Amino acid sequence: MCSGSFAKCLGITLIPLAILCVLCNILLLFPGGLVAEDNGHITEEVWYFGGIIGSGVMMIFPALVFLGLKNNDCCGCCGNESCGKRFAMFTSIIFAAVGVLGAGYSFIVSAVAIHNGPKCFYTNGTAESIPSWTNPFVNGDYLNNHTLWEGCRSLWAS
Ligand SMILES: *[C@@H]1O[C@H](CO)[C@@H](O)[C@H](O)[C@H]1NC(C)=O
């Protein structure tokens, strides 16, 4: 029903990916690569911690369980051989479900974040406008409207 070497391979693959997701989430806390002066400068969706909770914490447990599965019967439960085969399989399925939930949460947060776009230090381009921290993309198209991107001022120059 289940192959231990496949589960191991899955576990080994999931761990670097989970770490990458956590790092990406942490990077988003530093807009422009700088420490934000105000938490209001950080895009709201970053605080939902899709990468840290969904793809990180909720993914690391199933990854470790898959890694611990025995090669032959695929049924050690977290390395404990004495527990029943059925119970072991049940545990693996529960942990896999946790992973699916985490991935779903992370996916939804990312989709909402891409739809809303990030906050940036924005000026609408007219001479008298003063740049301010806002989300210019919220009623626009973040991925495609490059006119809006150009309104985002570099934090390095200011
Ligand atoms: C981009 O956004 C600006 C400001 O909302 C709008 O005036 C412009 O028409 C948009 N451009 C495109 C190609 O959608």
CSV table of C-alpha atoms and ligand atoms in Angstrom, one decimal:
chain,number,residue,atom,x,y,z
A,1,MET,CA,0.0,0.0,0.0
A,2,CYS,CA,2.8,2.4,0.8
A,3,SER,CA,6.5,2.4,-0.1
A,4,GLY,CA,9.0,3.3,2.5
A,5,SER,CA,11.6,4.5,0.2
A,6,PHE,CA,9.1,6.8,-1.6
A,7,ALA,CA,8.1,8.2,1.8
A,8,LYS,CA,11.7,8.8,2.7
A,9,CYS,CA,12.4,10.6,-0.5
A,10,LEU,CA,9.3,12.8,0.1
A,11,GLY,CA,10.5,13.5,3.6
A,12,ILE,CA,14.0,14.5,2.4
A,13,THR,CA,12.6,16.7,-0.3
A,14,LEU,CA,10.1,18.4,2.0
A,15,ILE,CA,12.7,19.6,4.6
A,16,PRO,CA,14.8,21.9,2.4
A,17,LEU,CA,11.5,23.2,0.8
A,18,ALA,CA,10.0,23.9,4.2
A,19,ILE,CA,13.2,25.8,5.3
A,20,LEU,CA,13.1,27.8,2.1
A,21,CYS,CA,9.5,28.8,2.7
A,22,VAL,CA,10.4,29.9,6.3
A,23,LEU,CA,13.3,32.0,4.9
A,24,CYS,CA,11.1,33.6,2.3
A,25,ASN,CA,8.5,34.5,4.9
A,26,ILE,CA,11.3,36.1,7.1
A,27,LEU,CA,12.6,38.0,4.1
A,28,LEU,CA,9.2,39.6,3.6
A,29,LEU,CA,9.5,41.1,7.0
A,30,PHE,CA,12.3,43.3,5.7
A,31,PRO,CA,10.8,45.4,2.9
A,32,GLY,CA,13.6,46.7,0.6
A,33,GLY,CA,16.1,44.6,2.5
A,34,LEU,CA,16.0,47.0,5.4
A,35,VAL,CA,14.6,46.8,8.9
A,36,ALA,CA,11.2,48.4,8.8
A,37,GLU,CA,10.9,51.5,10.9
A,38,ASP,CA,7.2,50.8,11.5
A,39,ASN,CA,5.3,47.5,11.4
A,40,GLY,CA,2.7,49.3,9.3
A,41,HIS,CA,5.3,49.3,6.4
A,42,ILE,CA,5.1,45.5,6.2
A,43,THR,CA,2.5,44.0,3.9
A,44,GLU,CA,-0.4,42.7,5.9
A,45,GLU,CA,-0.4,39.1,4.5
A,46,VAL,CA,3.1,38.6,5.8
A,47,TRP,CA,1.7,38.6,9.3
A,48,TYR,CA,-0.5,35.5,8.4
A,49,PHE,CA,2.8,33.6,8.4
A,50,GLY,CA,1.9,31.4,5.5
A,51,GLY,CA,5.5,30.4,5.0
A,52,ILE,CA,6.5,30.0,8.6
A,53,ILE,CA,3.3,28.3,9.9
A,54,GLY,CA,1.7,26.7,6.8
A,55,SER,CA,4.8,25.6,4.8
A,56,GLY,CA,7.2,25.5,7.7
A,57,VAL,CA,5.9,24.2,11.0
A,58,MET,CA,2.9,22.3,9.6
A,59,MET,CA,5.2,20.7,7.0
A,60,ILE,CA,8.2,19.7,9.1
A,61,PHE,CA,6.2,17.2,11.2
A,62,PRO,CA,4.9,15.1,8.3
A,63,ALA,CA,8.3,15.4,6.7
A,64,LEU,CA,9.9,13.9,9.9
A,65,VAL,CA,7.3,11.2,10.1
A,66,PHE,CA,7.9,10.2,6.5
A,67,LEU,CA,11.6,10.2,7.1
A,68,GLY,CA,11.1,7.9,10.1
A,69,LEU,CA,9.0,5.3,8.2
A,70,LYS,CA,10.6,1.9,7.9
A,71,ASN,CA,11.9,0.9,4.5
A,72,ASN,CA,10.2,-2.5,4.4
A,73,ASP,CA,6.8,-2.2,6.0
A,74,CYS,CA,6.6,1.6,6.0
A,75,CYS,CA,4.8,1.4,9.3
A,76,GLY,CA,7.0,2.4,12.2
A,77,CYS,CA,5.1,5.1,14.0
A,78,CYS,CA,7.6,7.8,14.6
A,79,GLY,CA,10.3,5.1,15.0
A,80,ASN,CA,8.3,3.1,17.5
A,81,GLU,CA,8.1,-0.4,16.1
A,82,SER,CA,6.0,-1.9,18.9
A,83,CYS,CA,2.9,0.1,18.1
A,84,GLY,CA,0.3,-1.5,15.9
A,85,LYS,CA,0.5,-1.4,12.2
A,86,ARG,CA,-3.0,0.1,11.8
A,87,PHE,CA,-2.3,2.7,14.4
A,88,ALA,CA,1.0,3.6,12.6
A,89,MET,CA,-0.7,3.9,9.3
A,90,PHE,CA,-3.4,6.1,10.9
A,91,THR,CA,-0.7,8.4,12.4
A,92,SER,CA,1.0,8.8,9.0
A,93,ILE,CA,-2.3,9.7,7.4
A,94,ILE,CA,-3.1,12.2,10.1
A,95,PHE,CA,0.4,13.8,9.7
A,96,ALA,CA,-0.1,13.8,5.9
A,97,ALA,CA,-3.4,15.6,6.4
A,98,VAL,CA,-1.7,18.2,8.6
A,99,GLY,CA,0.8,18.8,5.7
A,100,VAL,CA,-2.0,19.2,3.2
A,101,LEU,CA,-3.7,21.7,5.5
A,102,GLY,CA,-0.5,23.6,5.9
A,103,ALA,CA,0.1,23.7,2.2
A,104,GLY,CA,-3.5,24.8,1.6
A,105,TYR,CA,-3.1,27.6,4.1
A,106,SER,CA,0.2,28.7,2.6
A,107,PHE,CA,-1.2,28.6,-0.9
A,108,ILE,CA,-4.3,30.7,0.0
A,109,VAL,CA,-2.3,33.3,1.9
A,110,SER,CA,0.1,33.6,-1.1
A,111,ALA,CA,-2.7,33.9,-3.6
A,112,VAL,CA,-4.4,36.6,-1.5
A,113,ALA,CA,-1.0,38.4,-1.1
A,114,ILE,CA,-0.3,38.3,-4.9
A,115,HIS,CA,-3.8,39.5,-5.6
A,116,ASN,CA,-3.5,42.4,-3.1
A,117,GLY,CA,0.1,43.2,-3.9
A,118,PRO,CA,2.7,44.5,-1.4
A,119,LYS,CA,2.9,47.8,0.4
A,120,CYS,CA,5.5,50.2,-0.9
A,121,PHE,CA,6.8,53.7,-0.4
A,122,TYR,CA,4.6,55.2,-3.1
A,123,THR,CA,4.2,58.4,-4.9
A,124,ASN,CA,1.7,58.8,-7.7
A,125,GLY,CA,4.2,60.6,-9.9
A,126,THR,CA,2.8,64.2,-9.7
A,127,ALA,CA,5.4,66.8,-8.7
A,128,GLU,CA,3.6,67.8,-5.5
A,129,SER,CA,2.9,64.3,-4.2
A,130,ILE,CA,4.8,63.2,-1.1
A,131,PRO,CA,5.7,59.5,-1.0
A,132,SER,CA,3.9,57.6,1.7
A,133,TRP,CA,3.6,54.0,2.8
A,134,THR,CA,0.6,52.6,1.1
A,135,ASN,CA,-0.6,49.7,-1.0
A,136,PRO,CA,-1.0,51.1,-4.5
A,137,PHE,CA,-1.9,47.7,-6.0
A,138,VAL,CA,-4.9,47.0,-3.8
A,139,ASN,CA,-7.3,48.2,-6.5
A,140,GLY,CA,-4.9,47.5,-9.4
A,141,ASP,CA,-3.1,44.7,-11.0
A,142,TYR,CA,0.1,43.9,-9.1
A,143,LEU,CA,1.6,41.4,-11.6
A,144,ASN,CA,0.8,43.4,-14.8
A,145,ASN,CA,0.5,47.1,-14.2
A,146,HIS,CA,4.2,48.3,-14.3
A,147,THR,CA,3.1,51.9,-14.2
A,148,LEU,CA,2.1,51.3,-10.5
A,149,TRP,CA,5.5,49.6,-9.9
A,150,GLU,CA,7.3,52.7,-11.0
A,151,GLY,CA,5.5,54.7,-8.3
A,152,CYS,CA,7.3,52.7,-5.7
A,153,ARG,CA,10.3,54.7,-4.4
A,154,SER,CA,13.6,53.0,-3.6
A,155,LEU,CA,14.3,53.1,0.1
A,156,TRP,CA,18.0,53.1,-0.6
A,157,ALA,CA,17.9,56.5,-2.3
A,158,SER,CA,15.8,58.2,0.3
B,1,LIG,C1,-2.4,51.0,-14.0
B,1,LIG,O1,-2.8,51.7,-12.9
B,1,LIG,C2,-3.1,53.1,-13.1
B,1,LIG,C3,-3.5,53.7,-11.7
B,1,LIG,O2,-4.5,53.0,-11.1
B,1,LIG,C4,-4.2,53.3,-14.1
B,1,LIG,O3,-4.4,54.6,-14.3
B,1,LIG,C5,-3.7,52.6,-15.4
B,1,LIG,O4,-4.7,52.6,-16.3
B,1,LIG,C6,-3.3,51.1,-15.1
B,1,LIG,N1,-2.7,50.6,-16.3
B,1,LIG,C7,-3.1,49.4,-16.9
B,1,LIG,C8,-2.3,49.0,-18.1
B,1,LIG,O5,-4.0,48.8,-16.4
